[in-house]
Amino acid sequence: MSSFSQNPYVLVLFLVLTVWISRVMSRGLITSERHEKWMAQYGKVYKDAAEKEKRFQVFKNNVQFIESFNAAGDKPFNLSINQFADLHDEEFKALLNNVQKKASRVETATETSFRYENVTKIPSTMDWRKRGAVTPIKDQGYTCGSCWAFATVATVESLHQITTGELVSLSEQELVDCVRGDSEGCRGGYVENAFEFIANKGGITSEAYYPYKGKDRSCKVKKETHGVARIIGYESVPSNSEKALLKAVANQPVSVYIDAGAIAFKFYSSGIFEARNCGTHLDHAVAVVGYGKLRDGTKYWLVKNSWSTAWGEKGYMRIKRDIRAKKGLCGIASNASYPIA
Protein backbone atom coordinates (compact mmCIF):
# COMPACT_ATOMS: atom_id res chain seq x y z
CA MET A 1 0.00 0.00 0.00
CA SER A 2 1.37 3.41 -0.93
CA SER A 3 2.29 6.05 1.61
CA PHE A 4 -0.22 8.35 -0.13
CA SER A 5 -3.18 6.13 0.73
CA GLN A 6 -1.90 5.53 4.25
CA ASN A 7 -1.86 9.22 5.12
CA PRO A 8 -5.44 10.40 5.71
CA TYR A 9 -4.43 14.08 5.79
CA VAL A 10 -2.86 13.89 2.35
CA LEU A 11 -5.93 12.07 1.05
CA VAL A 12 -8.27 14.74 2.43
CA LEU A 13 -6.12 17.49 0.92
CA PHE A 14 -6.16 15.70 -2.42
CA LEU A 15 -9.95 15.43 -2.38
CA VAL A 16 -10.35 19.11 -1.43
CA LEU A 17 -8.05 20.19 -4.24
CA THR A 18 -9.91 17.96 -6.71
CA VAL A 19 -13.26 19.50 -5.79
CA TRP A 20 -11.83 23.03 -5.94
CA ILE A 21 -10.26 22.49 -9.35
CA SER A 22 -13.48 20.97 -10.63
CA ARG A 23 -15.49 23.97 -9.48
CA VAL A 24 -13.04 26.46 -10.96
CA MET A 25 -13.08 24.65 -14.31
CA SER A 26 -16.86 24.41 -14.38
CA ARG A 27 -17.18 28.08 -13.46
CA GLY A 28 -14.85 29.07 -16.27
CA LEU A 29 -16.67 26.92 -18.83
CA ILE A 30 -18.84 29.19 -20.93
CA THR A 31 -21.08 27.04 -23.11
CA SER A 32 -23.46 27.80 -25.94
CA GLU A 33 -26.25 26.60 -23.63
CA ARG A 34 -25.32 29.36 -21.20
CA HIS A 35 -25.50 31.85 -24.05
CA GLU A 36 -28.91 30.55 -25.10
CA LYS A 37 -30.24 30.90 -21.55
CA TRP A 38 -29.00 34.50 -21.56
CA MET A 39 -30.68 35.05 -24.94
CA ALA A 40 -33.96 33.79 -23.57
CA GLN A 41 -33.64 35.95 -20.47
CA TYR A 42 -33.17 39.14 -22.48
CA GLY A 43 -35.27 38.24 -25.52
CA LYS A 44 -32.32 38.22 -27.91
CA VAL A 45 -32.85 36.90 -31.44
CA TYR A 46 -30.19 36.80 -34.17
CA LYS A 47 -30.76 36.86 -37.93
CA ASP A 48 -28.86 33.63 -38.67
CA ALA A 49 -26.47 30.98 -37.28
CA ALA A 50 -23.40 32.97 -38.29
CA GLU A 51 -24.55 36.02 -36.36
CA LYS A 52 -25.40 33.83 -33.37
CA GLU A 53 -21.92 32.29 -33.37
CA LYS A 54 -20.32 35.73 -33.63
CA ARG A 55 -22.37 36.97 -30.69
CA PHE A 56 -21.56 33.84 -28.69
CA GLN A 57 -17.83 34.55 -29.03
CA VAL A 58 -18.35 38.14 -27.86
CA PHE A 59 -20.52 36.85 -25.01
CA LYS A 60 -17.77 34.45 -23.94
CA ASN A 61 -15.14 37.17 -23.90
CA ASN A 62 -17.34 39.50 -21.88
CA VAL A 63 -18.27 36.82 -19.35
CA GLN A 64 -14.62 35.88 -18.92
CA PHE A 65 -13.77 39.53 -18.29
CA ILE A 66 -16.61 39.91 -15.77
CA GLU A 67 -15.71 36.75 -13.87
CA SER A 68 -12.00 37.60 -13.81
CA PHE A 69 -12.75 41.15 -12.63
CA ASN A 70 -14.92 39.93 -9.78
CA ALA A 71 -12.49 37.14 -8.83
CA ALA A 72 -9.66 39.66 -8.45
CA GLY A 73 -11.67 41.41 -5.74
CA ASP A 74 -9.45 44.49 -5.78
CA LYS A 75 -12.13 47.07 -6.67
CA PRO A 76 -14.95 48.54 -4.53
CA PHE A 77 -17.54 47.48 -7.08
CA ASN A 78 -18.65 44.35 -8.93
CA LEU A 79 -19.75 43.54 -12.45
CA SER A 80 -22.46 41.23 -13.74
CA ILE A 81 -23.72 39.72 -16.99
CA ASN A 82 -26.48 41.99 -18.28
CA GLN A 83 -28.28 42.90 -21.51
CA PHE A 84 -25.07 44.23 -23.09
CA ALA A 85 -23.13 40.96 -22.83
CA ASP A 86 -23.14 40.27 -26.59
CA LEU A 87 -21.66 43.67 -27.49
CA HIS A 88 -17.90 44.10 -27.60
CA ASP A 89 -16.31 47.26 -26.28
CA GLU A 90 -16.13 49.18 -29.52
CA GLU A 91 -19.72 48.33 -30.44
CA PHE A 92 -20.96 49.64 -27.12
CA LYS A 93 -18.92 52.82 -27.44
CA ALA A 94 -20.14 53.30 -30.99
CA LEU A 95 -23.71 52.89 -29.79
CA LEU A 96 -23.20 55.67 -27.29
CA ASN A 97 -21.16 57.89 -29.58
CA ASN A 98 -23.49 57.50 -32.53
CA VAL A 99 -26.85 57.83 -30.87
CA GLN A 100 -25.81 60.03 -27.95
CA LYS A 101 -23.17 62.02 -29.82
CA LYS A 102 -24.88 65.34 -29.20
CA ALA A 103 -24.36 65.02 -25.46
CA SER A 104 -20.68 65.82 -26.00
CA ARG A 105 -21.59 69.50 -26.23
CA VAL A 106 -20.71 71.00 -22.83
CA GLU A 107 -22.00 74.55 -23.11
CA THR A 108 -25.65 75.25 -22.34
CA ALA A 109 -28.05 76.89 -24.74
CA THR A 110 -28.52 80.01 -22.60
CA GLU A 111 -26.82 81.74 -19.71
CA THR A 112 -28.66 80.87 -16.53
CA SER A 113 -28.43 81.78 -12.86
CA PHE A 114 -27.74 79.30 -10.06
CA ARG A 115 -30.32 79.69 -7.32
CA TYR A 116 -28.47 77.43 -4.88
CA GLU A 117 -25.21 79.38 -4.95
CA ASN A 118 -25.56 80.66 -1.37
CA VAL A 119 -27.03 77.51 0.17
CA THR A 120 -25.20 76.63 3.40
CA LYS A 121 -27.43 74.00 5.00
CA ILE A 122 -26.68 70.79 3.13
CA PRO A 123 -27.81 67.41 4.54
CA SER A 124 -24.99 64.89 5.00
CA THR A 125 -26.94 62.41 2.86
CA MET A 126 -29.84 62.70 0.44
CA ASP A 127 -31.96 60.10 -1.32
CA TRP A 128 -34.91 61.56 -3.19
CA ARG A 129 -36.32 58.05 -3.63
CA LYS A 130 -36.98 57.88 0.11
CA ARG A 131 -38.82 61.18 -0.12
CA GLY A 132 -41.18 59.78 -2.73
CA ALA A 133 -39.87 62.01 -5.51
CA VAL A 134 -38.47 59.41 -7.93
CA THR A 135 -40.45 57.19 -10.29
CA PRO A 136 -39.42 53.54 -10.90
CA ILE A 137 -36.50 52.72 -13.20
CA LYS A 138 -37.35 52.84 -16.90
CA ASP A 139 -35.73 51.32 -20.00
CA GLN A 140 -34.82 53.34 -23.09
CA GLY A 141 -34.13 50.15 -25.06
CA TYR A 142 -31.28 49.01 -27.30
CA THR A 143 -32.02 50.95 -30.44
CA CYS A 144 -33.05 54.44 -29.31
CA GLY A 145 -30.54 57.02 -28.07
CA SER A 146 -33.10 58.74 -25.89
CA CYS A 147 -31.14 58.97 -22.63
CA TRP A 148 -31.44 62.78 -22.85
CA ALA A 149 -35.25 62.48 -22.74
CA PHE A 150 -35.15 60.08 -19.77
CA ALA A 151 -32.73 62.30 -17.82
CA THR A 152 -34.97 65.30 -18.49
CA VAL A 153 -38.18 63.53 -17.51
CA ALA A 154 -36.66 62.09 -14.32
CA THR A 155 -35.86 65.56 -12.99
CA VAL A 156 -39.18 67.08 -14.06
CA GLU A 157 -41.07 64.21 -12.41
CA SER A 158 -39.15 64.85 -9.20
CA LEU A 159 -39.66 68.61 -9.27
CA HIS A 160 -43.38 68.11 -9.88
CA GLN A 161 -43.58 65.85 -6.82
CA ILE A 162 -41.55 68.25 -4.67
CA THR A 163 -43.77 71.20 -5.58
CA THR A 164 -47.18 69.48 -5.71
CA GLY A 165 -46.82 66.30 -3.66
CA GLU A 166 -47.92 64.22 -6.67
CA LEU A 167 -45.56 61.72 -8.31
CA VAL A 168 -46.55 61.12 -11.95
CA SER A 169 -44.68 59.15 -14.61
CA LEU A 170 -44.17 61.55 -17.53
CA SER A 171 -43.67 60.93 -21.25
CA GLU A 172 -40.19 60.48 -22.71
CA GLN A 173 -41.75 59.63 -26.07
CA GLU A 174 -43.29 63.09 -26.31
CA LEU A 175 -39.79 64.57 -26.11
CA VAL A 176 -38.37 62.05 -28.60
CA ASP A 177 -41.13 62.88 -31.10
CA CYS A 178 -41.59 66.59 -30.54
CA VAL A 179 -38.28 68.22 -29.50
CA ARG A 180 -36.47 69.45 -32.57
CA GLY A 181 -33.61 71.80 -33.44
CA ASP A 182 -30.34 70.40 -32.09
CA SER A 183 -32.13 67.32 -30.74
CA GLU A 184 -32.90 64.45 -33.10
CA GLY A 185 -35.02 61.96 -31.20
CA CYS A 186 -33.47 58.50 -31.06
CA ARG A 187 -30.29 59.85 -32.70
CA GLY A 188 -29.46 61.90 -29.63
CA GLY A 189 -30.40 65.18 -28.04
CA TYR A 190 -29.90 67.77 -25.33
CA VAL A 191 -31.49 67.92 -21.90
CA GLU A 192 -31.45 71.72 -22.20
CA ASN A 193 -33.52 71.66 -25.40
CA ALA A 194 -36.03 69.37 -23.71
CA PHE A 195 -36.39 71.71 -20.73
CA GLU A 196 -36.99 74.63 -23.11
CA PHE A 197 -39.58 72.65 -25.07
CA ILE A 198 -41.54 71.76 -21.93
CA ALA A 199 -41.47 75.35 -20.70
CA ASN A 200 -42.47 76.87 -24.06
CA LYS A 201 -45.30 74.40 -24.70
CA GLY A 202 -46.86 74.78 -21.27
CA GLY A 203 -45.87 71.41 -19.82
CA ILE A 204 -45.36 67.74 -20.57
CA THR A 205 -47.94 64.99 -20.73
CA SER A 206 -48.06 61.70 -18.84
CA GLU A 207 -46.52 58.34 -19.71
CA ALA A 208 -50.02 56.85 -19.62
CA TYR A 209 -51.28 59.30 -22.27
CA TYR A 210 -48.19 59.12 -24.49
CA PRO A 211 -46.38 55.79 -23.82
CA TYR A 212 -42.79 55.07 -24.76
CA LYS A 213 -42.17 53.26 -28.06
CA GLY A 214 -38.39 53.47 -28.33
CA LYS A 215 -38.40 54.82 -31.89
CA ASP A 216 -38.86 58.10 -33.74
CA ARG A 217 -42.42 59.02 -34.62
CA SER A 218 -44.28 62.16 -35.62
CA CYS A 219 -45.33 64.49 -32.81
CA LYS A 220 -48.86 63.58 -31.72
CA VAL A 221 -49.47 65.86 -28.74
CA LYS A 222 -51.48 69.04 -28.89
CA LYS A 223 -50.63 72.00 -26.69
CA GLU A 224 -53.65 71.60 -24.43
CA THR A 225 -52.56 68.06 -23.47
CA HIS A 226 -49.12 69.17 -22.28
CA GLY A 227 -50.19 70.36 -18.88
CA VAL A 228 -49.67 67.39 -16.55
CA ALA A 229 -46.40 68.83 -15.20
CA ARG A 230 -45.19 72.35 -15.91
CA ILE A 231 -41.86 74.14 -15.62
CA ILE A 232 -40.85 77.70 -16.49
CA GLY A 233 -37.33 76.83 -17.62
CA TYR A 234 -34.05 75.47 -16.31
CA GLU A 235 -30.84 76.55 -14.61
CA SER A 236 -27.30 75.26 -15.04
CA VAL A 237 -25.02 74.12 -12.25
CA PRO A 238 -21.64 75.90 -12.38
CA SER A 239 -19.32 73.67 -14.42
CA ASN A 240 -16.56 71.54 -12.95
CA SER A 241 -17.66 71.83 -9.33
CA GLU A 242 -18.87 68.86 -7.33
CA LYS A 243 -19.58 71.27 -4.47
CA ALA A 244 -22.03 73.19 -6.66
CA LEU A 245 -23.60 69.94 -7.83
CA LEU A 246 -24.00 68.90 -4.19
CA LYS A 247 -25.88 72.11 -3.38
CA ALA A 248 -28.26 71.47 -6.27
CA VAL A 249 -28.90 67.78 -5.54
CA ALA A 250 -29.57 68.62 -1.90
CA ASN A 251 -32.58 70.55 -3.17
CA GLN A 252 -33.77 68.53 -6.18
CA PRO A 253 -32.63 65.79 -8.60
CA VAL A 254 -30.34 67.05 -11.35
CA SER A 255 -29.70 65.99 -14.95
CA VAL A 256 -26.04 65.37 -15.86
CA TYR A 257 -23.99 64.17 -18.82
CA ILE A 258 -21.36 61.51 -18.15
CA ASP A 259 -18.82 59.28 -19.89
CA ALA A 260 -20.41 55.81 -19.96
CA GLY A 261 -18.07 54.17 -22.46
CA ALA A 262 -15.87 52.15 -20.09
CA ILE A 263 -16.41 48.39 -20.12
CA ALA A 264 -16.70 48.44 -16.34
CA PHE A 265 -19.51 51.00 -16.64
CA LYS A 266 -21.30 48.78 -19.14
CA PHE A 267 -21.34 45.80 -16.77
CA TYR A 268 -21.53 47.64 -13.43
CA SER A 269 -23.54 45.65 -10.91
CA SER A 270 -23.01 46.94 -7.36
CA GLY A 271 -20.72 48.92 -5.07
CA ILE A 272 -19.04 52.31 -5.43
CA PHE A 273 -18.01 52.79 -9.06
CA GLU A 274 -14.53 54.30 -9.47
CA ALA A 275 -13.02 52.87 -12.66
CA ARG A 276 -9.72 54.54 -13.52
CA ASN A 277 -10.40 54.42 -17.24
CA CYS A 278 -13.64 56.39 -16.97
CA GLY A 279 -12.89 59.59 -18.89
CA THR A 280 -14.75 62.80 -19.63
CA HIS A 281 -16.05 62.13 -23.15
CA LEU A 282 -19.67 62.93 -22.37
CA ASP A 283 -21.84 60.41 -24.21
CA HIS A 284 -24.74 59.60 -21.89
CA ALA A 285 -27.33 61.48 -19.81
CA VAL A 286 -28.60 60.39 -16.39
CA ALA A 287 -30.21 61.90 -13.31
CA VAL A 288 -28.45 62.37 -9.97
CA VAL A 289 -31.12 61.64 -7.36
CA GLY A 290 -29.03 61.71 -4.21
CA TYR A 291 -25.69 61.31 -2.51
CA GLY A 292 -24.23 59.59 0.53
CA LYS A 293 -21.20 58.32 2.39
CA LEU A 294 -20.07 54.87 3.50
CA ARG A 295 -18.84 54.08 7.00
CA ASP A 296 -15.25 54.17 5.76
CA GLY A 297 -15.77 57.75 4.59
CA THR A 298 -16.14 57.02 0.86
CA LYS A 299 -18.54 59.54 -0.68
CA TYR A 300 -20.77 58.79 -3.64
CA TRP A 301 -23.43 60.13 -5.98
CA LEU A 302 -26.67 58.18 -6.43
CA VAL A 303 -27.42 58.00 -10.16
CA LYS A 304 -30.67 56.94 -11.83
CA ASN A 305 -30.02 55.35 -15.22
CA SER A 306 -32.43 54.36 -18.03
CA TRP A 307 -31.08 50.87 -18.83
CA SER A 308 -33.74 48.88 -16.93
CA THR A 309 -33.43 47.21 -13.52
CA ALA A 310 -31.20 44.51 -15.08
CA TRP A 311 -28.29 46.97 -15.00
CA GLY A 312 -26.51 48.17 -11.88
CA GLU A 313 -28.13 48.22 -8.46
CA LYS A 314 -31.64 47.61 -9.78
CA GLY A 315 -31.12 50.39 -12.30
CA TYR A 316 -29.05 52.72 -10.12
CA MET A 317 -25.34 53.40 -9.74
CA ARG A 318 -23.35 54.72 -6.82
CA ILE A 319 -20.42 56.62 -8.33
CA LYS A 320 -17.51 57.97 -6.29
CA ARG A 321 -17.87 61.60 -5.23
CA ASP A 322 -15.33 64.29 -4.30
CA ILE A 323 -12.42 63.16 -6.40
CA ARG A 324 -9.42 65.35 -7.28
CA ALA A 325 -10.48 66.01 -10.87
CA LYS A 326 -12.67 69.11 -11.08
CA LYS A 327 -15.01 67.50 -13.60
CA GLY A 328 -15.80 64.66 -11.22
CA LEU A 329 -15.64 60.96 -12.01
CA CYS A 330 -16.76 60.25 -15.58
CA GLY A 331 -17.25 64.02 -16.00
CA ILE A 332 -20.34 64.02 -13.79
CA ALA A 333 -19.81 67.64 -12.72
CA SER A 334 -19.03 68.96 -16.22
CA ASN A 335 -22.49 69.93 -17.40
CA ALA A 336 -25.44 69.60 -15.04
CA SER A 337 -28.83 71.31 -15.11
CA TYR A 338 -32.23 71.18 -13.42
CA PRO A 339 -35.75 72.36 -14.19
CA ILE A 340 -37.37 75.25 -12.33
CA ALA A 341 -41.05 75.83 -11.64
Short mmCIF file of N, CA, C and O in Angstrom, two decimals, residues 128-198:
data_model
loop_
_atom_site.label_atom_id
_atom_site.label_comp_id
_atom_site.label_asym_id
_atom_site.label_seq_id
_atom_site.Cartn_x
_atom_site.Cartn_y
_atom_site.Cartn_z
N TRP A 128 -33.58 61.08 -2.82
CA TRP A 128 -34.91 61.56 -3.19
C TRP A 128 -35.91 60.42 -3.40
O TRP A 128 -37.12 60.65 -3.40
N ARG A 129 -35.41 59.20 -3.55
CA ARG A 129 -36.32 58.05 -3.63
C ARG A 129 -37.08 57.89 -2.32
O ARG A 129 -38.28 57.60 -2.32
N LYS A 130 -36.36 58.05 -1.21
CA LYS A 130 -36.98 57.88 0.11
C LYS A 130 -37.97 58.99 0.43
O LYS A 130 -38.80 58.84 1.32
N ARG A 131 -37.88 60.07 -0.31
CA ARG A 131 -38.82 61.18 -0.12
C ARG A 131 -39.99 61.10 -1.09
O ARG A 131 -40.78 62.05 -1.20
N GLY A 132 -40.05 60.00 -1.82
CA GLY A 132 -41.18 59.78 -2.73
C GLY A 132 -41.16 60.61 -3.98
O GLY A 132 -42.20 60.83 -4.61
N ALA A 133 -39.96 61.10 -4.38
CA ALA A 133 -39.87 62.01 -5.51
C ALA A 133 -39.24 61.39 -6.76
O ALA A 133 -38.89 62.12 -7.69
N VAL A 134 -39.11 60.07 -6.79
CA VAL A 134 -38.47 59.41 -7.93
C VAL A 134 -39.36 58.27 -8.43
O VAL A 134 -39.76 57.40 -7.64
N THR A 135 -39.65 58.27 -9.71
CA THR A 135 -40.45 57.19 -10.29
C THR A 135 -39.58 55.93 -10.47
O THR A 135 -38.35 56.01 -10.41
N PRO A 136 -40.20 54.78 -10.69
CA PRO A 136 -39.42 53.54 -10.90
C PRO A 136 -38.49 53.65 -12.10
O PRO A 136 -38.69 54.46 -13.00
N ILE A 137 -37.47 52.78 -12.11
CA ILE A 137 -36.50 52.72 -13.20
C ILE A 137 -37.21 52.39 -14.51
O ILE A 137 -38.09 51.54 -14.56
N LYS A 138 -36.79 53.06 -15.57
CA LYS A 138 -37.35 52.84 -16.90
C LYS A 138 -36.27 52.27 -17.82
O LYS A 138 -35.11 52.15 -17.45
N ASP A 139 -36.65 51.94 -19.05
CA ASP A 139 -35.73 51.32 -20.00
C ASP A 139 -35.86 52.00 -21.36
O ASP A 139 -36.90 51.92 -22.00
N GLN A 140 -34.78 52.67 -21.79
CA GLN A 140 -34.82 53.34 -23.09
C GLN A 140 -34.70 52.39 -24.25
O GLN A 140 -35.01 52.74 -25.39
N GLY A 141 -34.23 51.14 -24.00
CA GLY A 141 -34.13 50.15 -25.06
C GLY A 141 -32.78 50.18 -25.76
O GLY A 141 -31.94 51.05 -25.53
N TYR A 142 -32.57 49.19 -26.64
CA TYR A 142 -31.28 49.01 -27.30
C TYR A 142 -31.08 49.93 -28.49
O TYR A 142 -29.94 50.25 -28.85
N THR A 143 -32.15 50.33 -29.14
CA THR A 143 -32.02 50.95 -30.44
C THR A 143 -32.36 52.44 -30.47
O THR A 143 -32.33 53.04 -31.54
N CYS A 144 -32.67 53.02 -29.33
CA CYS A 144 -33.05 54.44 -29.31
C CYS A 144 -32.14 55.21 -28.36
O CYS A 144 -32.09 54.91 -27.16
N GLY A 145 -31.43 56.20 -28.88
CA GLY A 145 -30.54 57.02 -28.07
C GLY A 145 -31.28 58.14 -27.38
O GLY A 145 -31.02 59.33 -27.61
N SER A 146 -32.21 57.77 -26.53
CA SER A 146 -33.10 58.74 -25.89
C SER A 146 -32.75 59.02 -24.44
O SER A 146 -33.60 59.51 -23.69
N CYS A 147 -31.52 58.74 -24.03
CA CYS A 147 -31.14 58.97 -22.63
C CYS A 147 -31.41 60.41 -22.22
O CYS A 147 -31.80 60.69 -21.08
N TRP A 148 -31.21 61.36 -23.14
CA TRP A 148 -31.44 62.78 -22.85
C TRP A 148 -32.89 63.04 -22.44
O TRP A 148 -33.15 63.86 -21.55
N ALA A 149 -33.83 62.32 -23.08
CA ALA A 149 -35.25 62.48 -22.74
C ALA A 149 -35.54 61.88 -21.37
O ALA A 149 -36.30 62.45 -20.57
N PHE A 150 -34.92 60.73 -21.06
CA PHE A 150 -35.15 60.08 -19.77
C PHE A 150 -34.54 60.90 -18.63
O PHE A 150 -35.13 61.01 -17.55
N ALA A 151 -33.36 61.48 -18.85
CA ALA A 151 -32.73 62.30 -17.82
C ALA A 151 -33.55 63.56 -17.56
O ALA A 151 -33.69 64.01 -16.42
N THR A 152 -34.11 64.12 -18.63
CA THR A 152 -34.97 65.30 -18.49
C THR A 152 -36.23 64.96 -17.70
O THR A 152 -36.57 65.61 -16.71
N VAL A 153 -36.92 63.92 -18.14
CA VAL A 153 -38.18 63.53 -17.51
C VAL A 153 -37.99 63.17 -16.04
O VAL A 153 -38.81 63.54 -15.19
N ALA A 154 -36.91 62.49 -15.72
CA ALA A 154 -36.66 62.09 -14.32
C ALA A 154 -36.62 63.31 -13.40
O ALA A 154 -37.20 63.29 -12.30
N THR A 155 -35.96 64.38 -13.85
CA THR A 155 -35.86 65.56 -12.99
C THR A 155 -37.15 66.37 -12.96
O THR A 155 -37.48 66.97 -11.93
N VAL A 156 -37.90 66.38 -14.06
CA VAL A 156 -39.18 67.08 -14.06
C VAL A 156 -40.20 66.34 -13.20
O VAL A 156 -40.98 66.96 -12.47
N GLU A 157 -40.19 65.01 -13.28
CA GLU A 157 -41.07 64.21 -12.41
C GLU A 157 -40.80 64.52 -10.94
O GLU A 157 -41.73 64.70 -10.14
N SER A 158 -39.52 64.59 -10.59
CA SER A 158 -39.15 64.85 -9.20
C SER A 158 -39.55 66.26 -8.77
O SER A 158 -40.09 66.45 -7.67
N LEU A 159 -39.28 67.24 -9.62
CA LEU A 159 -39.66 68.61 -9.27
C LEU A 159 -41.17 68.74 -9.11
O LEU A 159 -41.65 69.42 -8.19
N HIS A 160 -41.92 68.08 -9.98
CA HIS A 160 -43.38 68.11 -9.88
C HIS A 160 -43.84 67.54 -8.54
O HIS A 160 -44.74 68.09 -7.90
N GLN A 161 -43.21 66.44 -8.10
CA GLN A 161 -43.58 65.85 -6.82
C GLN A 161 -43.18 66.75 -5.65
O GLN A 161 -43.94 66.92 -4.69
N ILE A 162 -42.02 67.37 -5.74
CA ILE A 162 -41.55 68.25 -4.67
C ILE A 162 -42.46 69.46 -4.51
O ILE A 162 -42.75 69.90 -3.39
N THR A 163 -42.95 69.98 -5.63
CA THR A 163 -43.77 71.20 -5.58
C THR A 163 -45.26 70.94 -5.37
O THR A 163 -45.97 71.78 -4.84
N THR A 164 -45.74 69.74 -5.79
CA THR A 164 -47.18 69.48 -5.71
C THR A 164 -47.53 68.32 -4.79
O THR A 164 -48.69 68.16 -4.41
N GLY A 165 -46.54 67.48 -4.47
CA GLY A 165 -46.82 66.30 -3.66
C GLY A 165 -47.31 65.12 -4.48
O GLY A 165 -47.60 64.05 -3.93
N GLU A 166 -47.40 65.26 -5.80
CA GLU A 166 -47.92 64.22 -6.67
C GLU A 166 -46.81 63.67 -7.56
O GLU A 166 -46.19 64.41 -8.32
N LEU A 167 -46.57 62.36 -7.47
CA LEU A 167 -45.56 61.72 -8.31
C LEU A 167 -46.25 61.09 -9.52
O LEU A 167 -47.05 60.17 -9.38
N VAL A 168 -45.93 61.59 -10.72
CA VAL A 168 -46.55 61.12 -11.95
C VAL A 168 -45.46 60.72 -12.93
O VAL A 168 -44.48 61.45 -13.12
N SER A 169 -45.62 59.57 -13.57
CA SER A 169 -44.68 59.15 -14.61
C SER A 169 -44.99 59.94 -15.88
O SER A 169 -46.10 59.90 -16.41
N LEU A 170 -43.98 60.67 -16.38
CA LEU A 170 -44.17 61.55 -17.53
C LEU A 170 -43.63 60.91 -18.81
O LEU A 170 -42.95 59.90 -18.77
N SER A 171 -43.91 61.54 -19.94
CA SER A 171 -43.67 60.93 -21.25
C SER A 171 -42.33 61.29 -21.88
O SER A 171 -42.13 62.43 -22.32
N GLU A 172 -41.43 60.31 -21.95
CA GLU A 172 -40.19 60.48 -22.71
C GLU A 172 -40.46 60.49 -24.21
O GLU A 172 -39.79 61.20 -24.97
N GLN A 173 -41.46 59.72 -24.64
CA GLN A 173 -41.75 59.63 -26.07
C GLN A 173 -42.20 60.97 -26.64
O GLN A 173 -41.90 61.29 -27.80
N GLU A 174 -42.90 61.76 -25.84
CA GLU A 174 -43.29 63.09 -26.31
C GLU A 174 -42.05 63.91 -26.67
O GLU A 174 -42.02 64.60 -27.70
N LEU A 175 -41.02 63.82 -25.84
CA LEU A 175 -39.79 64.57 -26.11
C LEU A 175 -39.08 64.01 -27.34
O LEU A 175 -38.59 64.77 -28.19
N VAL A 176 -39.01 62.69 -27.45
CA VAL A 176 -38.37 62.05 -28.60
C VAL A 176 -39.05 62.50 -29.90
O VAL A 176 -38.38 62.82 -30.89
N ASP A 177 -40.37 62.56 -29.89
CA ASP A 177 -41.13 62.88 -31.10
C ASP A 177 -41.19 64.37 -31.39
O ASP A 177 -41.25 64.77 -32.57
N CYS A 178 -41.21 65.19 -30.35
CA CYS A 178 -41.59 66.59 -30.54
C CYS A 178 -40.46 67.61 -30.39
O CYS A 178 -40.57 68.72 -30.92
N VAL A 179 -39.39 67.27 -29.66
CA VAL A 179 -38.28 68.22 -29.50
C VAL A 179 -37.43 68.21 -30.76
O VAL A 179 -36.93 67.16 -31.16
N ARG A 180 -37.24 69.37 -31.34
CA ARG A 180 -36.47 69.45 -32.57
C ARG A 180 -35.35 70.48 -32.41
O ARG A 180 -35.01 70.86 -31.32
N GLY A 181 -34.76 70.91 -33.52
CA GLY A 181 -33.61 71.80 -33.44
C GLY A 181 -32.35 70.96 -33.34
O GLY A 181 -32.08 70.11 -34.19
N ASP A 182 -31.56 71.17 -32.29
CA ASP A 182 -30.34 70.40 -32.09
C ASP A 182 -30.63 68.95 -31.72
O ASP A 182 -29.79 68.07 -31.92
N SER A 183 -31.78 68.68 -31.15
CA SER A 183 -32.13 67.32 -30.74
C SER A 183 -32.76 66.55 -31.89
O SER A 183 -33.53 67.11 -32.67
N GLU A 184 -32.44 65.26 -31.98
CA GLU A 184 -32.90 64.45 -33.10
C GLU A 184 -33.46 63.12 -32.63
O GLU A 184 -33.14 62.06 -33.16
N GLY A 185 -34.32 63.16 -31.64
CA GLY A 185 -35.02 61.96 -31.20
C GLY A 185 -34.11 60.84 -30.77
O GLY A 185 -33.26 61.00 -29.89
N CYS A 186 -34.26 59.68 -31.41
CA CYS A 186 -33.47 58.50 -31.06
C CYS A 186 -32.01 58.63 -31.49
O CYS A 186 -31.19 57.79 -31.13
N ARG A 187 -31.68 59.64 -32.26
CA ARG A 187 -30.29 59.85 -32.70
C ARG A 187 -29.52 60.75 -31.73
O ARG A 187 -28.38 61.09 -31.98
N GLY A 188 -30.13 61.11 -30.63
CA GLY A 188 -29.46 61.90 -29.63
C GLY A 188 -30.10 63.26 -29.44
O GLY A 188 -30.86 63.73 -30.28
N GLY A 189 -29.79 63.88 -28.32
CA GLY A 189 -30.40 65.18 -28.04
C GLY A 189 -29.82 65.83 -26.81
O GLY A 189 -28.90 65.30 -26.19
N TYR A 190 -30.37 66.99 -26.47
CA TYR A 190 -29.90 67.77 -25.33
C TYR A 190 -30.98 67.88 -24.26
O TYR A 190 -32.15 68.14 -24.57
N VAL A 191 -30.59 67.70 -23.03
CA VAL A 191 -31.49 67.92 -21.90
C VAL A 191 -31.99 69.37 -21.92
O VAL A 191 -33.18 69.63 -21.68
N GLU A 192 -31.08 70.31 -22.21
CA GLU A 192 -31.45 71.72 -22.20
C GLU A 192 -32.56 72.03 -23.20
O GLU A 192 -33.49 72.79 -22.91
N ASN A 193 -32.47 71.45 -24.40
CA ASN A 193 -33.52 71.66 -25.40
C ASN A 193 -34.86 71.11 -24.92
O ASN A 193 -35.92 71.69 -25.19
N ALA A 194 -34.80 69.98 -24.22
CA ALA A 194 -36.03 69.37 -23.71
C ALA A 194 -36.67 70.24 -22.64
O ALA A 194 -37.90 70.41 -22.62
N PHE A 195 -35.86 70.80 -21.75
CA PHE A 195 -36.39 71.71 -20.73
C PHE A 195 -37.07 72.90 -21.41
O PHE A 195 -38.18 73.32 -21.01
N GLU A 196 -36.43 73.47 -22.42
CA GLU A 196 -36.99 74.63 -23.11
C GLU A 196 -38.30 74.28 -23.81
O GLU A 196 -39.26 75.06 -23.80
N PHE A 197 -38.35 73.10 -24.41
CA PHE A 197 -39.58 72.65 -25.07
C PHE A 197 -40.73 72.56 -24.08
O PHE A 197 -41.83 73.06 -24.34
N ILE A 198 -40.48 71.93 -22.93
CA ILE A 198 -41.54 71.76 -21.93
C ILE A 198 -42.03 73.11 -21.43
O ILE A 198 -43.24 73.35 -21.28
#
